[in-house]
mmCIF file with all atom_site columns, C-alpha atoms in Angstrom:
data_model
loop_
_atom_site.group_PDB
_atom_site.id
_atom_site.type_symbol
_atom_site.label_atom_id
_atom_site.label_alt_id
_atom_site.label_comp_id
_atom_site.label_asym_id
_atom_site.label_entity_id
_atom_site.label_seq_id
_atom_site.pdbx_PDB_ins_code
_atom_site.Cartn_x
_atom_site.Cartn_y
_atom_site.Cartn_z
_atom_site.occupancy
_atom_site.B_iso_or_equiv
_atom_site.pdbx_formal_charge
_atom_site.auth_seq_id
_atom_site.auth_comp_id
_atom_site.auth_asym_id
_atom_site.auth_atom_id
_atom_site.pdbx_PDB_model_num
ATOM 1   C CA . UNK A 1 1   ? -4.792  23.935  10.358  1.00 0.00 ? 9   UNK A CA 1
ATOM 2   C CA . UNK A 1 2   ? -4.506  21.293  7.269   1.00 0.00 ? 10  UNK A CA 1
ATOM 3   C CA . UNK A 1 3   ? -2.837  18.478  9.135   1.00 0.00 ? 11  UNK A CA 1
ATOM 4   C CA . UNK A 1 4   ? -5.876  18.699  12.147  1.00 0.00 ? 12  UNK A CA 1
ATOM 5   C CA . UNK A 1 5   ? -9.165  19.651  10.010  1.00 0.00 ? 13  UNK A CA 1
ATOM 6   C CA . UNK A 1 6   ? -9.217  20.133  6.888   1.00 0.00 ? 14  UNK A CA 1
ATOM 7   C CA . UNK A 1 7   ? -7.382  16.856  5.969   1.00 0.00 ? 15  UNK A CA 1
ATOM 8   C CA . UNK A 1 8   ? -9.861  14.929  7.890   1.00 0.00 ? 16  UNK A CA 1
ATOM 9   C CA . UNK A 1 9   ? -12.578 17.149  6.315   1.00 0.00 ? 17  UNK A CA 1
ATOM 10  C CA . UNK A 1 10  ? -11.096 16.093  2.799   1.00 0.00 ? 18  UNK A CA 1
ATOM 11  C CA . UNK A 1 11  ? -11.027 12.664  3.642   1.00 0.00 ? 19  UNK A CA 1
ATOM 12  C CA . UNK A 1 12  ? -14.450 12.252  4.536   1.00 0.00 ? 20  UNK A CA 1
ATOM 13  C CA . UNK A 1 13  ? -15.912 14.108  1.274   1.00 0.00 ? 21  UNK A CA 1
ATOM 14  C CA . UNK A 1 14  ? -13.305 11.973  -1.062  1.00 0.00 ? 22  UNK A CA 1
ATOM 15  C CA . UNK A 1 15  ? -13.710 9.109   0.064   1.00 0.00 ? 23  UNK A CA 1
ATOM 16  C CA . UNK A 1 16  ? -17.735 9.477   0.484   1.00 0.00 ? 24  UNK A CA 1
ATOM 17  C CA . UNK A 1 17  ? -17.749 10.276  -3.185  1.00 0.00 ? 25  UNK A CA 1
ATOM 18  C CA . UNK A 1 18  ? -15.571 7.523   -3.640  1.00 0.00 ? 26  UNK A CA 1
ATOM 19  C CA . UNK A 1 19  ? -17.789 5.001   -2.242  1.00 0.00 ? 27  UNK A CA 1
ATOM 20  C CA . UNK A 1 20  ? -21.066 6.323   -4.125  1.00 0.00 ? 28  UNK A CA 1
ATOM 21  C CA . UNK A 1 21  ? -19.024 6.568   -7.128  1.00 0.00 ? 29  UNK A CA 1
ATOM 22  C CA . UNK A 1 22  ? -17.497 2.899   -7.055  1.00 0.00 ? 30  UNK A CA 1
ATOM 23  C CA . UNK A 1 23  ? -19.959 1.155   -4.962  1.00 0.00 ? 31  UNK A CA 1
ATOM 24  C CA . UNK A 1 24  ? -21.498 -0.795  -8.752  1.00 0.00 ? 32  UNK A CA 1
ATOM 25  C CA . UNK A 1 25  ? -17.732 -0.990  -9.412  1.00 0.00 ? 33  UNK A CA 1
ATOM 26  C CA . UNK A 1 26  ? -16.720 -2.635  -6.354  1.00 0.00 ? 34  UNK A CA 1
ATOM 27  C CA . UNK A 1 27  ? -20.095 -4.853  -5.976  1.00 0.00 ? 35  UNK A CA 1
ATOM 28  C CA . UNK A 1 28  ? -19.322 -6.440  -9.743  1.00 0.00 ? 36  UNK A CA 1
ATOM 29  C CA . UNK A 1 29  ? -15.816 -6.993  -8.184  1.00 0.00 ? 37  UNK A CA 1
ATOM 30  C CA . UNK A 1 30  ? -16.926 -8.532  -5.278  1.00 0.00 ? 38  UNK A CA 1
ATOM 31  C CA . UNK A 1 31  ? -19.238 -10.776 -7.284  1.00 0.00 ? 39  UNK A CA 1
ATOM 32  C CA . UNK A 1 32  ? -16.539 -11.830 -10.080 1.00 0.00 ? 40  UNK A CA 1
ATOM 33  C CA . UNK A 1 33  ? -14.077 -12.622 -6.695  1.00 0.00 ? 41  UNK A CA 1
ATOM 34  C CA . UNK A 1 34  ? -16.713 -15.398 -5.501  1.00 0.00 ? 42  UNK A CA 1
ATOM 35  C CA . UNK A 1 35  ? -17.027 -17.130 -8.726  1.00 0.00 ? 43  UNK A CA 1
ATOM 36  C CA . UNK A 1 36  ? -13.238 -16.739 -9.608  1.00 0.00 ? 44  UNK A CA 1
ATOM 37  C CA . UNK A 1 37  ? -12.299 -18.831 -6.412  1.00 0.00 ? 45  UNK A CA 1
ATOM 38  C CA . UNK A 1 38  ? -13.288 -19.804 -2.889  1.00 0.00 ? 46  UNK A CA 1
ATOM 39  C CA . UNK A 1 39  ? -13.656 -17.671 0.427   1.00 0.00 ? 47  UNK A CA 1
ATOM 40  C CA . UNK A 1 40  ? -14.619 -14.614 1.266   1.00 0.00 ? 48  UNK A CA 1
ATOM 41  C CA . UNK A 1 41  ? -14.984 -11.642 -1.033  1.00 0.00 ? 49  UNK A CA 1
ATOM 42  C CA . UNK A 1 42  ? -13.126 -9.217  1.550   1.00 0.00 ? 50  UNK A CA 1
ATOM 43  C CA . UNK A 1 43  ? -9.799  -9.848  2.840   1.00 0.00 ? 51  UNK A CA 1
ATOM 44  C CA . UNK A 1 44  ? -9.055  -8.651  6.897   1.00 0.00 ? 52  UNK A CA 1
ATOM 45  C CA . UNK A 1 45  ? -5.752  -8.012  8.382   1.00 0.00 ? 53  UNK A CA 1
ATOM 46  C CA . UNK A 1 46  ? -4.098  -6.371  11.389  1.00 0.00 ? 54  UNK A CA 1
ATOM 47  C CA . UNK A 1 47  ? -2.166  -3.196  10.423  1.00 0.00 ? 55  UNK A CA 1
ATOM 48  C CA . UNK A 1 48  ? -0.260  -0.613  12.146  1.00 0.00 ? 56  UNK A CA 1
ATOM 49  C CA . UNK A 1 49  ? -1.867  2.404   12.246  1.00 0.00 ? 57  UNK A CA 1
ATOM 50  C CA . UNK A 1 50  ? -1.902  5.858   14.181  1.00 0.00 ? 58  UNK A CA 1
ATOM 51  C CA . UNK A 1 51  ? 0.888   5.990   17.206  1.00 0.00 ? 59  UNK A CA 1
ATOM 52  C CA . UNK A 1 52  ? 1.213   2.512   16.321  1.00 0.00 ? 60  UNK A CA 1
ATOM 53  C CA . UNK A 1 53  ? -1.892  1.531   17.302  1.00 0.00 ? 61  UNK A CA 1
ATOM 54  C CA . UNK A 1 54  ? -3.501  -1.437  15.558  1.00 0.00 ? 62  UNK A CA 1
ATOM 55  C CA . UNK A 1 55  ? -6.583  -1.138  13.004  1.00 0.00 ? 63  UNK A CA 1
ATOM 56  C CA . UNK A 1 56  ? -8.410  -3.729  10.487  1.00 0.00 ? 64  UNK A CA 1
ATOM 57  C CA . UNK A 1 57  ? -7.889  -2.912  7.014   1.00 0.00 ? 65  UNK A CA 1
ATOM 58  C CA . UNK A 1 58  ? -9.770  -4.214  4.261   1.00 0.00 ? 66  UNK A CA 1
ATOM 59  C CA . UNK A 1 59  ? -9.304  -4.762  0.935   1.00 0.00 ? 67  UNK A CA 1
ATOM 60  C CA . UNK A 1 60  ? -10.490 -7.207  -1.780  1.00 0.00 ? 68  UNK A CA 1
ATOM 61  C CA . UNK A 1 61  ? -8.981  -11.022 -1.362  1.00 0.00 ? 69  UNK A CA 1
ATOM 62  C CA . UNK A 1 62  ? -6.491  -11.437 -4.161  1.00 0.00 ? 70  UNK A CA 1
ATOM 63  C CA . UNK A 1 63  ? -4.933  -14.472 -3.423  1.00 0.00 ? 71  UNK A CA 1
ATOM 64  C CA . UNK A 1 64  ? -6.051  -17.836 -2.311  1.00 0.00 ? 72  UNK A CA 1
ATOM 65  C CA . UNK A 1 65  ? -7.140  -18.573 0.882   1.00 0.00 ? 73  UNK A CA 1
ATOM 66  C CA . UNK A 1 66  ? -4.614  -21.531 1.313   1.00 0.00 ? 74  UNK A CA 1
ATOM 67  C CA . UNK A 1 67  ? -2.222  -18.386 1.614   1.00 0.00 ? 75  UNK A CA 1
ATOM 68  C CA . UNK A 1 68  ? -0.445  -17.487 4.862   1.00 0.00 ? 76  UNK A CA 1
ATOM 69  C CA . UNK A 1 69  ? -2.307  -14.364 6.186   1.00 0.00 ? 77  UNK A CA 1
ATOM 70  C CA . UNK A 1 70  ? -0.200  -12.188 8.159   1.00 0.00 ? 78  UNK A CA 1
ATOM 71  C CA . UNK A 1 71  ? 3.117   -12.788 6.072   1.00 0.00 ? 79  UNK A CA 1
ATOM 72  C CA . UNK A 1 72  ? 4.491   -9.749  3.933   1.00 0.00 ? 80  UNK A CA 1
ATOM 73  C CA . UNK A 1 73  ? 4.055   -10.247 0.028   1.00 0.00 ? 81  UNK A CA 1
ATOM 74  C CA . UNK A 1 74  ? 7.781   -10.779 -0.280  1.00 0.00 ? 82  UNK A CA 1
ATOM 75  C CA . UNK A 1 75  ? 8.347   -13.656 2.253   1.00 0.00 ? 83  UNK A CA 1
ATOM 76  C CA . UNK A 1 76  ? 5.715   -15.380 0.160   1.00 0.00 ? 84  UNK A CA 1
ATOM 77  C CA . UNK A 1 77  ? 6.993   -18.171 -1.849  1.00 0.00 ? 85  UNK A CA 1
ATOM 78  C CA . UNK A 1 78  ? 5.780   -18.128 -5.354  1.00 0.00 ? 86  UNK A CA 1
ATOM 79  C CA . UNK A 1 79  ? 3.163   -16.314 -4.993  1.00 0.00 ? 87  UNK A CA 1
ATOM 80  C CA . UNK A 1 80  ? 2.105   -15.292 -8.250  1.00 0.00 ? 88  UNK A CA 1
ATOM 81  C CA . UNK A 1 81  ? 1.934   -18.888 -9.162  1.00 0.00 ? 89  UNK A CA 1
ATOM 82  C CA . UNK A 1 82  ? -1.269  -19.511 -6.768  1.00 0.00 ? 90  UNK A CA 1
ATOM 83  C CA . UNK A 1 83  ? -2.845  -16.523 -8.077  1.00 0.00 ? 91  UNK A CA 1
ATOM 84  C CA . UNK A 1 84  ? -5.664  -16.576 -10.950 1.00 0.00 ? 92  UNK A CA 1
ATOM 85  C CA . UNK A 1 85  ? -5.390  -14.288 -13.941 1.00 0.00 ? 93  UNK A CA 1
ATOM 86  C CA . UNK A 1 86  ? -8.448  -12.462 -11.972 1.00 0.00 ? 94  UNK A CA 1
ATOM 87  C CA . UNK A 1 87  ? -6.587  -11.795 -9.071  1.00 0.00 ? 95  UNK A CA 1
ATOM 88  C CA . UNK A 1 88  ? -3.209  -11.416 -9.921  1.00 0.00 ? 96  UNK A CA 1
ATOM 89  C CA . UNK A 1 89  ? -5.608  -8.074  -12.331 1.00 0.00 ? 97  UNK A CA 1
ATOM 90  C CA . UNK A 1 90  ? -6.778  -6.367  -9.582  1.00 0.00 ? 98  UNK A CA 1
ATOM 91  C CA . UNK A 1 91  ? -3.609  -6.500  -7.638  1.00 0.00 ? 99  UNK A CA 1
ATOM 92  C CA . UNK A 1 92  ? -2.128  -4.949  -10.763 1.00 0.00 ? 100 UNK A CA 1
ATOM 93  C CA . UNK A 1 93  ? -4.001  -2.488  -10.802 1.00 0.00 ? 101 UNK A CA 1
ATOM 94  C CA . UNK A 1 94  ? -4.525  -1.702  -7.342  1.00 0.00 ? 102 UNK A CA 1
ATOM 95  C CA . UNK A 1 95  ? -8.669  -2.480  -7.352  1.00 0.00 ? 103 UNK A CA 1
ATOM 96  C CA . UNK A 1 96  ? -7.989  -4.672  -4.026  1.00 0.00 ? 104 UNK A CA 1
ATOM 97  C CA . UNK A 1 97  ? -7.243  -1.327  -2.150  1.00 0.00 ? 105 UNK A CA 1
ATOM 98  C CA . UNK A 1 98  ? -10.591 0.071   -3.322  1.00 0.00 ? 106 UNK A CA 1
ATOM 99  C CA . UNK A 1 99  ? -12.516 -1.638  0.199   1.00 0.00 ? 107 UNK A CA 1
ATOM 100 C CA . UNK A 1 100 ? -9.952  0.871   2.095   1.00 0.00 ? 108 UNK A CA 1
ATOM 101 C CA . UNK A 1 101 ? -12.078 4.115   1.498   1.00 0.00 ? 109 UNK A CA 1
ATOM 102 C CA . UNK A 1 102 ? -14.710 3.091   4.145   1.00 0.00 ? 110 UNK A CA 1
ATOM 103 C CA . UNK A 1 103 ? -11.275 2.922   6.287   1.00 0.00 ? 111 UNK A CA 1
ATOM 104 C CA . UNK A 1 104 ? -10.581 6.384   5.505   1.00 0.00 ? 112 UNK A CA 1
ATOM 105 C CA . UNK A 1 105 ? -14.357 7.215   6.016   1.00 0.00 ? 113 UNK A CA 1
ATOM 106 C CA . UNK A 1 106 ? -14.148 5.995   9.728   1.00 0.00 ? 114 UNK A CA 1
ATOM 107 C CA . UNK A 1 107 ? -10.774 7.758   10.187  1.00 0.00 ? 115 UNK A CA 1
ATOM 108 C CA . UNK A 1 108 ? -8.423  4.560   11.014  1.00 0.00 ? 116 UNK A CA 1
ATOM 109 C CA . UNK A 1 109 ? -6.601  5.556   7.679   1.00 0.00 ? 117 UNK A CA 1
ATOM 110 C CA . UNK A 1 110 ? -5.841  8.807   5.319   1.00 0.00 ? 118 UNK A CA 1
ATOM 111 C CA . UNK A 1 111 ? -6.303  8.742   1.545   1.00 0.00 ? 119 UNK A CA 1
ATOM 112 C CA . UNK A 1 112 ? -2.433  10.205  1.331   1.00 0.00 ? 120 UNK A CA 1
ATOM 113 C CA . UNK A 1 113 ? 0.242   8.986   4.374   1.00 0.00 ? 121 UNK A CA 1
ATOM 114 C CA . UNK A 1 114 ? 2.822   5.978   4.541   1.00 0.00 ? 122 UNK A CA 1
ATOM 115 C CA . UNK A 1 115 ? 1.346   2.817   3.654   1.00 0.00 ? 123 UNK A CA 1
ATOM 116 C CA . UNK A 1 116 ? 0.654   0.997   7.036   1.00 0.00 ? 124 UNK A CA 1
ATOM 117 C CA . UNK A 1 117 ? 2.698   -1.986  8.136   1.00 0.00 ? 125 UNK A CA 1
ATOM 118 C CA . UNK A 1 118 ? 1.451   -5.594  9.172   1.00 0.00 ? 126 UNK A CA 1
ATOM 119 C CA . UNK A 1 119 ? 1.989   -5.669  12.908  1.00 0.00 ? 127 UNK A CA 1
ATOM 120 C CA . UNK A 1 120 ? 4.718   -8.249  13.120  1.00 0.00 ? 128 UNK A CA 1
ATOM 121 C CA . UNK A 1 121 ? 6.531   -5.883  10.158  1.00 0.00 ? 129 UNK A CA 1
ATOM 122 C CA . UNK A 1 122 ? 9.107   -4.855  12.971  1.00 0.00 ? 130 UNK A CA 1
ATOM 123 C CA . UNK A 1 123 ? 11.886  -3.524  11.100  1.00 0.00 ? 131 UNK A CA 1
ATOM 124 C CA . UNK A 1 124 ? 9.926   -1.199  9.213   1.00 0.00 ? 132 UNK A CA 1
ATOM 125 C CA . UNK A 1 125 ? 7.995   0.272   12.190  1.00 0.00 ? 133 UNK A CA 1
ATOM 126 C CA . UNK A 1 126 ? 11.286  0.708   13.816  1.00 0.00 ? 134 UNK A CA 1
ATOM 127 C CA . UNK A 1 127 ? 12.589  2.391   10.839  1.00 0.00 ? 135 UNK A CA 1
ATOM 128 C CA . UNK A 1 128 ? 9.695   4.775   10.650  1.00 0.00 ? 136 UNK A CA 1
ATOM 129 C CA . UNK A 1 129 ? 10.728  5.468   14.275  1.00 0.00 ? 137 UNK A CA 1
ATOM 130 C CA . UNK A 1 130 ? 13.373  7.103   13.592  1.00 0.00 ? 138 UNK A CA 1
ATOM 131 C CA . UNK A 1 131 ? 11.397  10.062  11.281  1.00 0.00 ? 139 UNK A CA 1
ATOM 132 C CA . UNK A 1 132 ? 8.428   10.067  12.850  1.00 0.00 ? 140 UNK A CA 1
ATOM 133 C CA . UNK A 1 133 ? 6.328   8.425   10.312  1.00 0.00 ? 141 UNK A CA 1
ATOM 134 C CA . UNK A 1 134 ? 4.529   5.811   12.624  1.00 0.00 ? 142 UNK A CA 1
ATOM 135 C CA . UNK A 1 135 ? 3.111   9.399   14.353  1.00 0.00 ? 143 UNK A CA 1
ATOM 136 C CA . UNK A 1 136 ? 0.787   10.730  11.584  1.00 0.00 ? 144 UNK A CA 1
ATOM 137 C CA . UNK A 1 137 ? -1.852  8.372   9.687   1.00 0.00 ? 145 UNK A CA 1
ATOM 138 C CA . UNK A 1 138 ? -1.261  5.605   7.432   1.00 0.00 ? 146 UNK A CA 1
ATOM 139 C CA . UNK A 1 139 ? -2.729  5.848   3.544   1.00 0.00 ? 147 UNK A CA 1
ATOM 140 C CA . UNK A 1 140 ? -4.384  4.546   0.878   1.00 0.00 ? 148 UNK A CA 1
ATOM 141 C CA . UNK A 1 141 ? -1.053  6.075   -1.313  1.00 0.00 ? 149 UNK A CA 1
ATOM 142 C CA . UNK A 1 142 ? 1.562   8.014   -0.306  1.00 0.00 ? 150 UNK A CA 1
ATOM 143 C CA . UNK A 1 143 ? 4.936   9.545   -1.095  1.00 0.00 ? 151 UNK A CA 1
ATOM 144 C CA . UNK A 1 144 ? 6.997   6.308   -0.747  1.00 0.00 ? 152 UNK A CA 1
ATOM 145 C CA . UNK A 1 145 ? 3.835   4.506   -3.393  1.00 0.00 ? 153 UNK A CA 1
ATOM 146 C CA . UNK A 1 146 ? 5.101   6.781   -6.231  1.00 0.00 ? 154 UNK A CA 1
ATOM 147 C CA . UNK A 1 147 ? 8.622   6.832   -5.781  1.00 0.00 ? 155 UNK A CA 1
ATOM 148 C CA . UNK A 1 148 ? 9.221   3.054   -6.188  1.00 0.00 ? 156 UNK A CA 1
ATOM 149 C CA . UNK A 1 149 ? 6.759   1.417   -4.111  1.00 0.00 ? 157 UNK A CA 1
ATOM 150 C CA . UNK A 1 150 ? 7.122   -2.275  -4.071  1.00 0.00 ? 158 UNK A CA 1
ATOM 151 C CA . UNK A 1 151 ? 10.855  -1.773  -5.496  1.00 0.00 ? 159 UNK A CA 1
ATOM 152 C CA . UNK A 1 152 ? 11.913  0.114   -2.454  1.00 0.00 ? 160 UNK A CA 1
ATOM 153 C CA . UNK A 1 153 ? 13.997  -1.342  0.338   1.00 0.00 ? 161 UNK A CA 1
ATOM 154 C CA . UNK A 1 154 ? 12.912  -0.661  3.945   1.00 0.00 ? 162 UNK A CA 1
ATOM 155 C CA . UNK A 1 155 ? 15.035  2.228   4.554   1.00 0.00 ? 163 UNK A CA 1
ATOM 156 C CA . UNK A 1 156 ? 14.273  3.589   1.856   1.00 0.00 ? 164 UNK A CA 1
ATOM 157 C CA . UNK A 1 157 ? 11.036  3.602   2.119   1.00 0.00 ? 165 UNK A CA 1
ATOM 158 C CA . UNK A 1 158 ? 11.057  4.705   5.808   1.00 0.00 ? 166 UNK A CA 1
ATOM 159 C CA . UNK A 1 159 ? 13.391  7.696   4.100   1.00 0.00 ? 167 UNK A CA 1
ATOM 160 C CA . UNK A 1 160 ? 10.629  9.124   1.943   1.00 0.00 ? 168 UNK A CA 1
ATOM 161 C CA . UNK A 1 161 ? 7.844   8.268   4.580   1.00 0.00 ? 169 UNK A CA 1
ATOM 162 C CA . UNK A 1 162 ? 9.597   10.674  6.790   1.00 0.00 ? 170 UNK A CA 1
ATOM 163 C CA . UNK A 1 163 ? 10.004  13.108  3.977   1.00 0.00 ? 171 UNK A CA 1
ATOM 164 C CA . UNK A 1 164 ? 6.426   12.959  3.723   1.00 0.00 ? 172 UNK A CA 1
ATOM 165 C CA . UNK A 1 165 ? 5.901   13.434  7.182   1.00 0.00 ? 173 UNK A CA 1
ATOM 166 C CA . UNK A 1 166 ? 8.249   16.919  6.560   1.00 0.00 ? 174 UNK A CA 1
ATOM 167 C CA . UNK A 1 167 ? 6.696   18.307  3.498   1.00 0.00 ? 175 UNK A CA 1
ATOM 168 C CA . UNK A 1 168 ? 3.142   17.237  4.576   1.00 0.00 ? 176 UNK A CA 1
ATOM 169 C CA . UNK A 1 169 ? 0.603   20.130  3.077   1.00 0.00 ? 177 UNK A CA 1
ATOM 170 C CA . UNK A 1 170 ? -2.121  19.858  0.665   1.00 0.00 ? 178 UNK A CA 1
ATOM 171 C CA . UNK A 1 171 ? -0.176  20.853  -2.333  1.00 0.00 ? 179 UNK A CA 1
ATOM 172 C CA . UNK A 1 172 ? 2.302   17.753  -1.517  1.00 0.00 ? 180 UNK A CA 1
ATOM 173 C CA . UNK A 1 173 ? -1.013  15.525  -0.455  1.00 0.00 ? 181 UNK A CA 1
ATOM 174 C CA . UNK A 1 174 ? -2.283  16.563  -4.275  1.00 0.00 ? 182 UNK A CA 1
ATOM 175 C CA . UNK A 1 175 ? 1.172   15.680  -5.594  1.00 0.00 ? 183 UNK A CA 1
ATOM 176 C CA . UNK A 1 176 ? 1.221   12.489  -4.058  1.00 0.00 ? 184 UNK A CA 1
ATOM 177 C CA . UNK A 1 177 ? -2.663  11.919  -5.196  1.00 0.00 ? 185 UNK A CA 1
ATOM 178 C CA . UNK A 1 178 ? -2.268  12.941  -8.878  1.00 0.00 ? 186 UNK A CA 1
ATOM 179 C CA . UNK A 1 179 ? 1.307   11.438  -9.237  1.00 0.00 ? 187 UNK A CA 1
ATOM 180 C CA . UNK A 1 180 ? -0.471  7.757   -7.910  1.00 0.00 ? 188 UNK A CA 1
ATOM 181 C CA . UNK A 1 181 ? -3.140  7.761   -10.557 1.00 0.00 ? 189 UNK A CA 1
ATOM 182 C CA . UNK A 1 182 ? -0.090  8.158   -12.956 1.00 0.00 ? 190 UNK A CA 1
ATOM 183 C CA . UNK A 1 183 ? 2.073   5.407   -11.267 1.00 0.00 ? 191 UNK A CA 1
ATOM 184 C CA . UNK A 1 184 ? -0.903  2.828   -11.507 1.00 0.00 ? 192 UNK A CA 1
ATOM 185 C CA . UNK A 1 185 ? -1.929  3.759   -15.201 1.00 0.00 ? 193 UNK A CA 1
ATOM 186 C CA . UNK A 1 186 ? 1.783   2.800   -15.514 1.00 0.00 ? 194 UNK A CA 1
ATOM 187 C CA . UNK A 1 187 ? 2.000   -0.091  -13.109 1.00 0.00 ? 195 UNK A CA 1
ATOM 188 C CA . UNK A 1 188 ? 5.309   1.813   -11.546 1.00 0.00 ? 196 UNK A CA 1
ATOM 189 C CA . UNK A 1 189 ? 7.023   -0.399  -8.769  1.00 0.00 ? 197 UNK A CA 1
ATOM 190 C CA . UNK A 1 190 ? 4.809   -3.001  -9.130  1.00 0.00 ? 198 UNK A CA 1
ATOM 191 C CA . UNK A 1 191 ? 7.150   -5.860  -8.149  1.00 0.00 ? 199 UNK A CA 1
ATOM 192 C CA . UNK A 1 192 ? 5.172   -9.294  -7.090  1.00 0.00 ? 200 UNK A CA 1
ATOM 193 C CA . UNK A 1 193 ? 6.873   -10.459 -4.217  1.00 0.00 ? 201 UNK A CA 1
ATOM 194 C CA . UNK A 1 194 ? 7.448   -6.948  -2.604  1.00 0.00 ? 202 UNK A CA 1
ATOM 195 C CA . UNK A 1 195 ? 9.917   -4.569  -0.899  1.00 0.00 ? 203 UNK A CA 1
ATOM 196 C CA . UNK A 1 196 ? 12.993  -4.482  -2.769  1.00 0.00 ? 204 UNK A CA 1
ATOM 197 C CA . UNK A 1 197 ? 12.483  -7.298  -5.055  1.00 0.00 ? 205 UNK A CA 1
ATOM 198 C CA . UNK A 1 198 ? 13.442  -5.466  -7.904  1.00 0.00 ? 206 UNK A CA 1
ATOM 199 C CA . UNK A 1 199 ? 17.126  -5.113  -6.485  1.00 0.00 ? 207 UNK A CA 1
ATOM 200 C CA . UNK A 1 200 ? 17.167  -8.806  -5.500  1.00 0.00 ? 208 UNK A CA 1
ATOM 201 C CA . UNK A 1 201 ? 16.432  -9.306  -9.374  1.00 0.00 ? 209 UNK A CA 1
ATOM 202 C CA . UNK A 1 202 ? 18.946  -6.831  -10.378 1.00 0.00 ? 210 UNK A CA 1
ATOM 203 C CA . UNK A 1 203 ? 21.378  -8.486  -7.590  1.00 0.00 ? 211 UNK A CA 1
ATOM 204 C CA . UNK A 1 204 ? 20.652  -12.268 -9.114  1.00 0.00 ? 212 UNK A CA 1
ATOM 205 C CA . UNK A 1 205 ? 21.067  -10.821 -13.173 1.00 0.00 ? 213 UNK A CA 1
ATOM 206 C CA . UNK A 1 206 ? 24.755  -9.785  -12.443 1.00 0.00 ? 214 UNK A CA 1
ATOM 207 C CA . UNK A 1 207 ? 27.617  -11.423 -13.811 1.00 0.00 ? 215 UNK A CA 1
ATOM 208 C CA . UNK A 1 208 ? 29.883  -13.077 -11.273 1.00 0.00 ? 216 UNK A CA 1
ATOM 209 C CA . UNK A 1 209 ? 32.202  -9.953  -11.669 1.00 0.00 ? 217 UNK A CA 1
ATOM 210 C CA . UNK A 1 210 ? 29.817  -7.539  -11.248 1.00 0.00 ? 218 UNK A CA 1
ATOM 211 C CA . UNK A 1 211 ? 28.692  -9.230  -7.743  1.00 0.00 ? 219 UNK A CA 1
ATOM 212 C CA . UNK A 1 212 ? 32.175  -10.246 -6.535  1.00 0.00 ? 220 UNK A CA 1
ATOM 213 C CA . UNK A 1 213 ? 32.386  -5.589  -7.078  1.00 0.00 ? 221 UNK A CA 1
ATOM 214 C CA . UNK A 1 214 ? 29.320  -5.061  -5.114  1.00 0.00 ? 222 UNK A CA 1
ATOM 215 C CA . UNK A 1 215 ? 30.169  -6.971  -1.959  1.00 0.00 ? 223 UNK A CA 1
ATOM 216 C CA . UNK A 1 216 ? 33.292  -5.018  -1.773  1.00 0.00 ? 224 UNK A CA 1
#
């Protein structure tokens, strides 16, 4: 009964309130994104969403538009470099997911499920495959978001989306909700430049003993 109504219902009164709430919020955002740099205030891409079926989600630019569009933040080169101190804030803080709630209003996305892929993300959707995650609806946070989020590689992140997809319930969707607000106080997994970057940084710190170990 909570996967088929009443998650629905409790996305559509969150993420109402949300919008009433934050609209001043997000219109001061908006306004600051215009003057901070050039192009449009909202950002558009193609994302995989229910039964892999593609949606437009939206969330605040944050980068230049000289940026490729539909290339995941860790192929990027440099990518903090090109970003202002404005932008490089709200991504920090997550305020360039706020646009996502009239998303979840519509129904094309949950406020907690697996974070939904770009479209030409292949070996993650194939990943999810394999536990079922690309069969329930992607989110604003979810399980994988505050158990490493950027810092995760893609199977591991596939892992804990199909954990979530296991344990799904409203006591683990309030889990997930209350342990995101925590994770972006604390700017947890944040890792500019993406999935697994922190283990490419941990990879590129060893000593040439301790990597010569690891490939063994």
């Amino acid at each position: 009964m909570y996967k088929h109504f009443f998650k629905r219902l409790i996305d559509i009164v969150l993420s109402l309130i949300g919008i009433v709430v934050l609209l001043l919020p997000m219109l001061i955002v908006a306004i600051i994104i215009k003057i901070d740099s050039p192009g449009p205030v909202l950002f558009k891409q193609v994302r995989v969403g229910l039964h892999k079926k593609n949606f437009t989600i939206l969330k605040f630019r944050s980068m230049p538009v000289s940026m490729p569009k539909d290339v995941p933040t860790h192929m990027l080169q440099n990518a903090e470099s090109n970003m202002s101190s404005f932008q490089k804030a709200i991504r920090k803080f997550s305020i360039d997911e706020l646009p996502q709630l009239f998303c979840i209003f519509i129904g094309t996305m949950s406020i907690i499920g697996p974070r939904p892929a770009l479209w030409n993300q292949e070996d993650l959707i194939a990943e999810r495959d394999t536990y079922g995650a690309n069969d329930v609806k992607p989110g604003l946070t979810g399980w994988a978001q505050i158990n490493g989020r950027d810092e995760l590689e893609i199977d591991v992140k596939a892992r804990l989306d199909g954990e979530y997809v296991e344990k799904q319930s409203f006591l683990f969707d309030c889990k997930c909700f209350f342990g995101t607000i925590t994770s972006v106080l604390k700017h947890d997994g944040v890792v500019e430049g993406g999935t697994g970057e922190l283990h490419k940084n941990e990879d590129i710190n060893e000593s040439p003993e301790e990597a010569s170990e690891s490939t063994e």
